[in-house]
């Protein structure tokens, strides 16, 4: 007899094209079709329960089942679901959300908000603001962007050109001209040397930025873009002082600093923003994911008032930002975002991320009893466990990615969802995680790693 779950499985295999996955993998293993969720747990169409230790895709910050977000979105949908922001049209939730975002980012010095729908678009917006800003300032030659290897900034052409993961770029080349990449500040493995202290990595990796700016010529560089903690690249936690040094170097050469806070925004790293955790004031900040905790799509790009002011003045063709999405400032999404931010503040979720995150990391470190665990690192509720073929030499598995996905699949069978980046296991649970749930994740990882190693 064909069950409804079987039907969904077959229909998915026959009709859907899955993002970022070889279709044969889906055909071989079948999709996991989710049906409902509550808190940190999600159930599939067969009734099996999973602890979502990845907050879906780094974003379900407040957890599932938040009726007040649903109510806020429904009320707004009934009243005015959407109206375009083009031609100077506006709506109350979009205005209120902009005010709230500026309050929240006041310590970072933000002065204006521009809306779009996804993280990729928030990054595209940042690039377009940066390029036009320099043109408006009479320095049209400043058009290049510097980003880092292993960075992930999205899938649209500009964001992809900034992305530093070769596998995401190769099949779409040639990419947008004007993007350069420097080494990331990975303290476990990097190209600066072996046995370096975190402080030495901070200096070497930030000096790589200075060298690149000088090599290109500061008069040609518009901006440096960085995720405060590289997420999709394998949760690369920066050493203390690195981001502050990069911030200073950008100031020294009149290069804008864009913080891509798509993952690190709204509590993930133990404070409201990754920039705050690492003590920097960027020129531009990109938000998505945790802005609405994924209840509906929305993103935002914020910039300092001085940048916005370079767009003021008479109609010269320079003062208009010829950019926007149909759904920019979507009223329903803004209402959901406001309700989401109210929960994050009321429940002090950044603090929970800090406290439970520290405990979670301590527990993850117990996994070091497995010989294949090479590196355990994290900040807030963002963590990595790198699996290696040889701990003494840090040798990677061949082929790369031959063990991480096996561990992920076994953990999934055991009821915990994580995300492997080749052989780096990444964790990004909802910010409501309790210590008991942290233990549940670690117990499953312990078993999964043990079983995969034994085979
Ligand atoms: N920037 C960062 C740091 C991200 O992690 C992501 C997505 O994971 C993006 C940008 C792109 O966001 P989206 O997938 O919403 O386009």
Short mmCIF file of C-alpha atoms and ligand atoms in Angstrom, two decimals:
data_model
loop_
_atom_site.label_atom_id
_atom_site.label_comp_id
_atom_site.label_asym_id
_atom_site.label_seq_id
_atom_site.Cartn_x
_atom_site.Cartn_y
_atom_site.Cartn_z
CA UNK A 1 0.00 0.00 0.00
CA UNK A 2 1.32 3.46 -0.87
CA UNK A 3 1.36 5.74 2.17
CA UNK A 4 1.17 9.56 1.91
CA UNK A 5 4.88 9.57 2.90
CA UNK A 6 5.72 7.21 0.00
CA UNK A 7 3.78 9.43 -2.35
CA UNK A 8 5.72 12.54 -1.27
CA UNK A 9 9.00 10.65 -1.64
CA UNK A 10 8.17 9.55 -5.19
CA UNK A 11 6.77 12.94 -6.20
CA UNK A 12 9.91 14.69 -4.94
CA UNK A 13 12.18 12.33 -6.86
CA UNK A 14 10.21 12.88 -10.04
CA UNK A 15 9.54 16.62 -9.93
CA UNK A 16 12.07 18.55 -7.84
CA UNK A 17 15.58 19.81 -8.48
CA UNK A 18 17.34 20.03 -5.11
CA UNK A 19 19.73 22.94 -4.34
CA UNK A 20 23.45 22.27 -3.79
CA UNK A 21 23.19 18.49 -4.10
CA UNK A 22 23.93 15.93 -6.78
CA UNK A 23 20.54 14.67 -7.84
CA UNK A 24 21.73 11.04 -7.68
CA UNK A 25 22.23 11.48 -3.94
CA UNK A 26 18.56 12.36 -3.55
CA UNK A 27 17.54 9.51 -5.84
CA UNK A 28 19.69 7.09 -3.86
CA UNK A 29 18.68 8.14 -0.35
CA UNK A 30 15.35 9.85 -0.98
CA UNK A 31 14.42 13.27 0.41
CA UNK A 32 13.60 13.79 4.08
CA UNK A 33 10.21 15.44 3.84
CA UNK A 34 9.48 17.59 6.89
CA UNK A 35 5.98 17.94 8.12
CA UNK A 36 5.87 19.91 11.37
CA UNK A 37 8.13 21.42 14.00
CA UNK A 38 8.17 22.76 17.54
CA UNK A 39 11.01 24.41 19.48
CA UNK A 40 14.27 22.75 18.36
CA UNK A 41 12.53 19.62 17.06
CA UNK A 42 11.19 18.79 13.62
CA UNK A 43 9.18 15.74 12.48
CA UNK A 44 9.25 14.18 9.03
CA UNK A 45 6.32 12.79 7.07
CA UNK A 46 6.81 9.33 8.60
CA UNK A 47 6.55 10.77 12.12
CA UNK A 48 10.28 10.49 12.93
CA UNK A 49 11.60 13.25 15.23
CA UNK A 50 14.91 15.11 14.77
CA UNK A 51 16.74 17.67 16.89
CA UNK A 52 17.63 20.42 14.43
CA UNK A 53 21.20 21.24 15.43
CA UNK A 54 21.57 23.47 12.40
CA UNK A 55 18.54 25.75 12.82
CA UNK A 56 17.46 24.61 9.35
CA UNK A 57 20.24 26.48 7.51
CA UNK A 58 21.84 28.71 10.20
CA UNK A 59 18.66 30.73 10.69
CA UNK A 60 15.83 29.43 12.87
CA UNK A 61 17.14 31.58 15.75
CA UNK A 62 13.94 31.68 17.86
CA UNK A 63 13.01 28.06 17.11
CA UNK A 64 9.87 26.66 15.55
CA UNK A 65 6.23 27.11 16.54
CA UNK A 66 6.29 30.77 17.59
CA UNK A 67 2.64 31.63 17.40
CA UNK A 68 3.24 35.35 17.93
CA UNK A 69 5.23 35.55 14.68
CA UNK A 70 2.44 33.66 12.90
CA UNK A 71 -0.19 35.98 14.42
CA UNK A 72 1.76 39.12 13.49
CA UNK A 73 2.20 37.91 9.90
CA UNK A 74 -1.47 36.86 9.61
CA UNK A 75 -2.75 40.14 10.99
CA UNK A 76 -0.58 42.07 8.54
CA UNK A 77 -1.62 39.82 5.64
CA UNK A 78 -5.27 40.53 6.38
CA UNK A 79 -4.71 44.27 6.62
CA UNK A 80 -2.16 44.94 3.88
CA UNK A 81 -0.11 41.90 2.77
CA UNK A 82 2.20 43.87 0.54
CA UNK A 83 2.61 47.04 -1.38
CA UNK A 84 5.63 47.96 -3.46
CA UNK A 85 8.15 50.41 -2.02
CA UNK A 86 8.92 51.82 -5.46
CA UNK A 87 7.79 55.41 -6.24
CA UNK A 88 8.07 56.42 -2.59
CA UNK A 89 5.34 54.09 -1.36
CA UNK A 90 5.80 52.73 2.14
CA UNK A 91 4.10 50.76 4.89
CA UNK A 92 4.03 50.90 8.68
CA UNK A 93 5.80 47.57 9.51
CA UNK A 94 8.68 48.35 7.11
CA UNK A 95 9.12 51.76 8.73
CA UNK A 96 8.91 50.38 12.27
CA UNK A 97 11.40 47.62 11.43
CA UNK A 98 13.87 50.12 9.97
CA UNK A 99 13.68 52.17 13.18
CA UNK A 100 14.18 49.04 15.26
CA UNK A 101 17.16 47.90 13.20
CA UNK A 102 18.79 51.30 13.57
CA UNK A 103 18.24 51.21 17.34
CA UNK A 104 19.74 47.74 17.54
CA UNK A 105 22.77 48.66 15.42
CA UNK A 106 23.34 52.11 17.00
CA UNK A 107 26.55 50.86 18.70
CA UNK A 108 27.79 49.75 15.25
CA UNK A 109 26.95 53.22 13.88
CA UNK A 110 24.38 52.29 11.23
CA UNK A 111 22.22 55.10 9.81
CA UNK A 112 20.03 53.73 6.97
CA UNK A 113 18.19 50.56 6.00
CA UNK A 114 17.61 49.12 2.51
CA UNK A 115 15.44 45.99 2.19
CA UNK A 116 15.62 42.95 -0.07
CA UNK A 117 14.62 39.29 0.17
CA UNK A 118 17.65 37.04 0.59
CA UNK A 119 21.19 37.11 1.89
CA UNK A 120 22.58 37.12 -1.65
CA UNK A 121 20.54 40.21 -2.47
CA UNK A 122 21.61 41.94 0.74
CA UNK A 123 25.21 41.42 -0.39
CA UNK A 124 24.50 42.59 -3.96
CA UNK A 125 22.93 45.70 -2.47
CA UNK A 126 26.04 46.34 -0.38
CA UNK A 127 28.27 46.05 -3.47
CA UNK A 128 26.11 48.40 -5.50
CA UNK A 129 25.95 50.96 -2.68
CA UNK A 130 29.74 50.77 -2.29
CA UNK A 131 30.50 51.22 -5.99
CA UNK A 132 28.08 54.11 -6.42
CA UNK A 133 29.23 55.69 -3.17
CA UNK A 134 32.76 56.06 -4.52
CA UNK A 135 31.47 57.33 -7.88
CA UNK A 136 29.35 59.90 -6.07
CA UNK A 137 32.43 60.93 -4.09
CA UNK A 138 34.31 61.49 -7.35
CA UNK A 139 36.51 58.37 -6.97
CA UNK A 140 35.07 56.17 -9.72
CA UNK A 141 38.34 54.19 -9.86
CA UNK A 142 37.52 52.57 -6.51
CA UNK A 143 35.55 49.59 -7.79
CA UNK A 144 37.32 46.43 -6.59
CA UNK A 145 36.19 44.19 -3.77
CA UNK A 146 38.43 42.07 -1.59
CA UNK A 147 37.02 39.00 0.11
CA UNK A 148 38.47 35.81 1.53
CA UNK A 149 38.96 32.25 0.45
CA UNK A 150 36.31 29.97 1.96
CA UNK A 151 33.94 32.93 2.27
CA UNK A 152 30.30 32.37 1.36
CA UNK A 153 28.34 35.44 0.31
CA UNK A 154 25.60 33.93 -1.86
CA UNK A 155 24.69 32.66 -5.29
CA UNK A 156 23.90 35.69 -7.44
CA UNK A 157 26.75 36.74 -9.72
CA UNK A 158 28.22 39.51 -7.55
CA UNK A 159 27.81 37.59 -4.29
CA UNK A 160 29.19 34.46 -5.96
CA UNK A 161 32.16 36.39 -7.31
CA UNK A 162 32.95 37.44 -3.72
CA UNK A 163 32.47 33.88 -2.52
CA UNK A 164 35.78 32.11 -1.96
CA UNK A 165 34.65 28.49 -2.27
CA UNK A 166 35.90 27.34 -5.66
CA UNK A 167 33.32 24.54 -5.93
CA UNK A 168 30.52 27.13 -5.91
CA UNK A 169 32.10 29.20 -8.67
CA UNK A 170 33.83 26.92 -11.15
CA UNK A 171 30.85 25.92 -13.27
CA UNK A 172 29.65 29.51 -13.66
CA UNK A 173 32.85 31.23 -14.77
CA UNK A 174 33.62 33.78 -16.05
CA UNK A 175 32.49 35.72 -13.01
CA UNK A 176 32.16 39.44 -12.37
CA UNK A 177 35.46 41.32 -12.82
CA UNK A 178 36.97 43.24 -9.92
CA UNK A 179 36.83 40.64 -7.13
CA UNK A 180 40.00 39.54 -5.32
CA UNK A 181 40.51 36.95 -2.60
CA UNK A 182 42.93 36.72 0.30
CA UNK A 183 43.53 33.92 2.81
CA UNK A 184 41.06 33.43 5.64
CA UNK A 185 42.15 33.51 9.31
CA UNK A 186 41.76 29.79 9.99
CA UNK A 187 43.78 29.03 13.13
CA UNK A 188 43.78 25.24 12.61
CA UNK A 189 45.10 25.11 9.07
CA UNK A 190 46.26 28.08 7.04
CA UNK A 191 48.83 29.11 4.49
CA UNK A 192 50.86 31.29 6.85
CA UNK A 193 52.87 28.53 8.49
CA UNK A 194 52.61 25.69 10.97
CA UNK A 195 52.40 26.05 14.72
CA UNK A 196 51.47 29.73 14.65
CA UNK A 197 49.75 31.18 17.71
CA UNK A 198 46.30 32.70 17.27
CA UNK A 199 47.88 36.12 17.66
CA UNK A 200 50.35 35.38 14.88
CA UNK A 201 47.50 34.22 12.60
CA UNK A 202 45.59 37.42 13.40
CA UNK A 203 48.58 39.51 12.33
CA UNK A 204 49.46 37.43 9.25
CA UNK A 205 45.88 37.23 7.95
CA UNK A 206 45.16 40.92 8.46
CA UNK A 207 48.50 41.92 6.91
CA UNK A 208 47.43 39.87 3.87
CA UNK A 209 44.60 42.39 3.50
CA UNK A 210 47.01 45.31 3.67
CA UNK A 211 49.30 43.70 1.09
CA UNK A 212 46.36 43.06 -1.27
CA UNK A 213 45.11 46.65 -0.95
CA UNK A 214 48.61 47.97 -1.65
CA UNK A 215 49.10 45.55 -4.55
CA UNK A 216 45.83 46.62 -6.18
CA UNK A 217 46.35 50.28 -5.28
CA UNK A 218 44.06 51.72 -2.58
CA UNK A 219 42.65 54.10 -5.18
CA UNK A 220 41.09 51.05 -6.93
CA UNK A 221 39.58 49.25 -3.91
CA UNK A 222 35.96 49.96 -2.98
CA UNK A 223 35.46 47.59 -0.07
CA UNK A 224 36.53 44.57 1.91
CA UNK A 225 33.75 42.10 2.72
CA UNK A 226 33.91 39.58 5.57
CA UNK A 227 31.60 37.33 7.52
CA UNK A 228 32.57 37.96 11.17
CA UNK A 229 32.65 34.15 11.46
CA UNK A 230 32.85 32.30 8.14
CA UNK A 231 29.91 29.91 8.25
CA UNK A 232 29.44 27.82 5.13
CA UNK A 233 33.23 27.72 4.67
CA UNK A 234 33.40 25.54 7.80
CA UNK A 235 32.79 27.87 10.77
CA UNK A 236 36.14 29.65 10.65
CA UNK A 237 36.26 31.42 14.02
CA UNK A 238 38.62 34.40 13.71
CA UNK A 239 41.42 34.85 16.24
CA UNK A 240 41.09 37.74 18.69
CA UNK A 241 42.18 41.02 17.15
CA UNK A 242 41.96 39.91 13.50
CA UNK A 243 38.75 41.73 12.57
CA UNK A 244 39.79 44.83 14.51
CA UNK A 245 43.08 44.92 12.62
CA UNK A 246 41.24 44.50 9.29
CA UNK A 247 38.89 47.31 10.30
CA UNK A 248 41.85 49.60 11.03
CA UNK A 249 43.58 48.71 7.75
CA UNK A 250 40.41 49.54 5.80
CA UNK A 251 40.24 52.90 7.56
CA UNK A 252 43.87 53.60 6.82
CA UNK A 253 43.38 53.11 3.05
CA UNK A 254 39.85 54.51 2.73
CA UNK A 255 38.34 51.12 1.92
CA UNK A 256 34.79 50.38 3.10
CA UNK A 257 34.30 47.46 5.49
CA UNK A 258 31.22 45.34 4.71
CA UNK A 259 30.20 42.90 7.46
CA UNK A 260 28.19 40.03 6.02
CA UNK A 261 26.13 39.22 9.11
CA UNK A 262 23.70 36.92 7.30
CA UNK A 263 24.58 34.09 9.73
CA UNK A 264 26.11 36.02 12.63
CA UNK A 265 23.28 38.57 12.99
CA UNK A 266 20.67 38.49 15.75
CA UNK A 267 22.35 36.61 18.55
CA UNK A 268 24.20 33.72 16.94
CA UNK A 269 27.66 34.57 18.31
CA UNK A 270 26.52 35.44 21.83
CA UNK A 271 25.82 39.14 21.30
CA UNK A 272 23.32 40.75 18.94
CA UNK A 273 25.84 40.90 16.09
CA UNK A 274 29.11 39.27 15.10
CA UNK A 275 30.57 42.76 14.68
CA UNK A 276 29.79 43.45 18.34
CA UNK A 277 31.26 40.15 19.52
CA UNK A 278 34.52 41.08 17.78
CA UNK A 279 34.42 44.80 18.62
CA UNK A 280 34.20 46.37 15.17
CA UNK A 281 32.09 49.09 13.58
CA UNK A 282 31.58 48.23 9.91
CA UNK A 283 30.53 50.72 7.21
CA UNK A 284 27.85 48.41 5.80
CA UNK A 285 26.07 45.42 7.39
CA UNK A 286 24.14 42.69 5.54
CA UNK A 287 21.36 40.79 7.31
CA UNK A 288 18.95 38.00 6.35
CA UNK A 289 18.26 34.58 7.98
CA UNK A 290 17.87 35.48 11.70
CA UNK A 291 16.12 38.75 10.80
CA UNK A 292 12.89 36.73 10.50
CA UNK A 293 14.22 33.39 11.80
CA UNK A 294 13.10 32.07 8.43
CA UNK A 295 9.36 32.37 9.08
CA UNK A 296 9.20 34.40 5.86
CA UNK A 297 12.06 35.55 3.62
CA UNK A 298 13.53 39.02 4.15
CA UNK A 299 16.93 40.70 4.17
CA UNK A 300 18.35 44.13 4.86
CA UNK A 301 21.48 46.12 4.09
CA UNK A 302 22.39 48.85 6.55
CA UNK A 303 24.99 51.57 6.11
CA UNK A 304 26.46 54.49 7.99
CA UNK A 305 24.74 57.86 7.55
CA UNK A 306 27.77 59.35 5.74
CA UNK A 307 27.45 56.74 3.02
CA UNK A 308 23.75 57.44 2.58
CA UNK A 309 24.44 61.19 2.54
CA UNK A 310 26.64 60.78 -0.55
CA UNK A 311 23.39 59.89 -2.35
CA UNK A 312 21.63 63.14 -1.41
CA UNK A 313 21.40 66.18 -3.66
CA UNK A 314 19.81 67.40 -6.87
CA UNK A 315 18.89 65.04 -9.74
CA UNK A 316 22.25 64.43 -11.43
CA UNK A 317 21.89 60.74 -12.20
CA UNK A 318 24.12 60.06 -9.19
CA UNK A 319 21.70 60.60 -6.36
CA UNK A 320 19.29 57.80 -7.16
CA UNK A 321 20.19 54.22 -6.17
CA UNK A 322 18.86 52.39 -9.25
CA UNK A 323 18.33 49.21 -7.31
CA UNK A 324 15.51 47.40 -5.52
CA UNK A 325 13.44 44.23 -5.51
CA UNK A 326 9.72 43.88 -6.06
CA UNK A 327 9.43 42.63 -2.51
CA UNK A 328 11.76 45.21 -0.89
CA UNK A 329 10.13 46.18 2.42
CA UNK A 330 7.48 43.46 2.22
CA UNK A 331 4.86 44.39 4.86
CA UNK A 332 4.11 40.82 5.99
CA UNK A 333 7.81 39.96 6.23
CA UNK A 334 8.51 43.15 8.18
CA UNK A 335 5.69 42.36 10.63
CA UNK A 336 7.14 38.86 11.12
CA UNK A 337 10.64 40.32 11.60
CA UNK A 338 9.40 42.73 14.28
CA UNK A 339 7.74 39.88 16.20
CA UNK A 340 10.90 37.77 15.81
CA UNK A 341 13.15 40.56 17.12
CA UNK A 342 10.78 41.11 20.07
CA UNK A 343 11.24 37.44 21.05
CA UNK A 344 15.02 37.62 20.70
CA UNK A 345 15.09 40.66 22.98
CA UNK A 346 12.50 39.48 25.54
CA UNK A 347 14.11 36.06 25.96
CA UNK A 348 17.63 37.48 25.79
CA UNK A 349 18.61 34.86 23.24
CA UNK A 350 22.06 36.33 22.52
CA UNK A 351 22.88 35.67 26.18
CA UNK A 352 21.47 32.14 25.97
CA UNK A 353 23.63 31.59 22.89
CA UNK A 354 26.66 32.76 24.88
CA UNK A 355 25.98 30.68 27.99
CA UNK A 356 24.65 27.48 26.40
CA UNK A 357 27.13 27.93 23.53
CA UNK A 358 30.04 27.81 25.97
CA UNK A 359 28.63 24.64 27.54
CA UNK A 360 27.95 23.08 24.13
CA UNK A 361 31.53 23.74 23.04
CA UNK A 362 32.91 22.15 26.23
CA UNK A 363 30.81 19.06 25.56
CA UNK A 364 31.81 18.95 21.88
CA UNK A 365 35.44 18.90 23.06
CA UNK A 366 34.77 15.51 24.67
CA UNK A 367 34.56 14.21 21.08
CA UNK A 368 38.34 14.66 20.94
CA UNK A 369 38.52 11.16 22.41
CA UNK A 370 37.91 9.96 18.82
CA UNK A 371 41.25 9.86 16.95
CA UNK A 372 39.67 11.38 13.81
CA UNK A 373 38.57 14.58 15.60
CA UNK A 374 41.23 17.16 14.74
CA UNK A 375 39.73 20.50 15.73
CA UNK A 376 36.80 21.67 17.84
CA UNK A 377 36.06 25.38 17.88
CA UNK A 378 33.13 27.74 18.23
CA UNK A 379 31.66 31.01 19.40
CA UNK A 380 28.14 31.44 20.75
CA UNK A 381 25.95 28.77 19.20
CA UNK A 382 28.13 28.33 16.14
CA UNK A 383 30.63 25.49 16.21
CA UNK A 384 32.80 23.16 14.12
CA UNK A 385 34.30 19.72 14.53
CA UNK A 386 36.92 18.99 11.88
CA UNK A 387 37.53 15.33 11.11
CA UNK A 388 40.99 14.37 9.88
CA UNK A 389 42.78 11.27 8.64
CA UNK A 390 45.76 11.90 10.92
CA UNK A 391 45.53 14.13 13.95
CA UNK A 392 49.31 14.49 14.33
CA UNK A 393 49.84 15.82 10.81
CA UNK A 394 46.31 17.27 10.31
CA UNK A 395 46.20 15.27 7.06
CA UNK A 396 42.78 15.46 5.42
CA UNK A 397 40.82 12.48 4.13
CA UNK A 398 41.17 11.51 0.48
CA UNK A 399 39.01 12.25 -1.24
CA UNK A 400 38.07 15.30 0.82
CA UNK A 401 34.52 14.94 2.05
CA UNK A 402 34.54 11.18 2.24
CA UNK A 403 33.83 10.97 6.00
CA UNK A 404 31.88 14.11 7.06
CA UNK A 405 28.74 13.28 5.04
CA UNK A 406 28.76 9.71 6.39
CA UNK A 407 28.79 11.01 9.96
CA UNK A 408 26.04 13.49 9.07
CA UNK A 409 23.88 10.75 7.58
CA UNK A 410 24.35 8.49 10.60
CA UNK A 411 23.54 11.39 12.97
CA UNK A 412 20.40 12.02 10.93
CA UNK A 413 19.37 8.37 11.31
CA UNK A 414 19.94 8.79 15.04
CA UNK A 415 17.74 11.89 15.04
CA UNK A 416 20.09 14.90 14.90
CA UNK A 417 20.45 17.27 11.95
CA UNK A 418 23.84 18.88 11.32
CA UNK A 419 25.63 20.14 8.21
CA UNK A 420 28.95 18.81 6.91
CA UNK A 421 31.28 21.08 4.94
CA UNK A 422 33.37 18.29 3.43
CA UNK A 423 34.85 16.79 6.60
CA UNK A 424 34.05 19.69 8.90
CA UNK A 425 30.86 19.09 10.88
CA UNK A 426 29.10 22.39 11.52
CA UNK A 427 26.59 23.18 14.26
CA UNK A 428 24.24 26.14 14.47
CA UNK A 429 21.25 25.17 16.63
CA UNK A 430 18.34 27.46 17.45
CA UNK A 431 19.33 30.03 20.10
CA UNK A 432 16.75 28.60 22.51
CA UNK A 433 18.86 25.45 22.94
CA UNK A 434 19.06 24.09 26.50
CA UNK A 435 22.04 22.35 28.08
CA UNK A 436 20.10 19.06 28.07
CA UNK A 437 19.51 19.43 24.32
CA UNK A 438 23.21 20.25 23.85
CA UNK A 439 23.97 16.94 25.61
CA UNK A 440 21.52 15.16 23.30
CA UNK A 441 23.38 16.47 20.21
CA UNK A 442 26.80 15.53 21.58
CA UNK A 443 25.67 12.01 22.56
CA UNK A 444 24.45 11.38 19.02
CA UNK A 445 27.63 12.81 17.48
CA UNK A 446 29.71 10.61 19.78
CA UNK A 447 27.83 7.52 18.61
CA UNK A 448 27.82 8.55 14.92
CA UNK A 449 31.56 9.30 14.83
CA UNK A 450 32.32 6.08 16.71
CA UNK A 451 30.26 3.95 14.35
CA UNK A 452 31.58 5.54 11.16
CA UNK A 453 35.16 5.14 12.41
CA UNK A 454 34.62 1.48 13.21
CA UNK A 455 33.31 0.54 9.75
N1 LIG B 1 25.99 35.49 3.21
C1 LIG B 1 26.21 34.52 4.11
C2 LIG B 1 27.25 34.73 5.17
C3 LIG B 1 25.49 33.32 4.06
O1 LIG B 1 25.76 32.35 4.95
C4 LIG B 1 24.51 33.17 3.07
C5 LIG B 1 23.72 31.92 3.00
O2 LIG B 1 23.97 30.96 3.69
C6 LIG B 1 24.31 34.20 2.16
C7 LIG B 1 25.05 35.35 2.25
C8 LIG B 1 23.30 34.05 1.07
O3 LIG B 1 22.02 34.07 1.60
P1 LIG B 1 20.78 33.49 0.74
O4 LIG B 1 20.95 32.02 0.67
O5 LIG B 1 19.59 33.91 1.57
O6 LIG B 1 20.81 34.17 -0.58
#
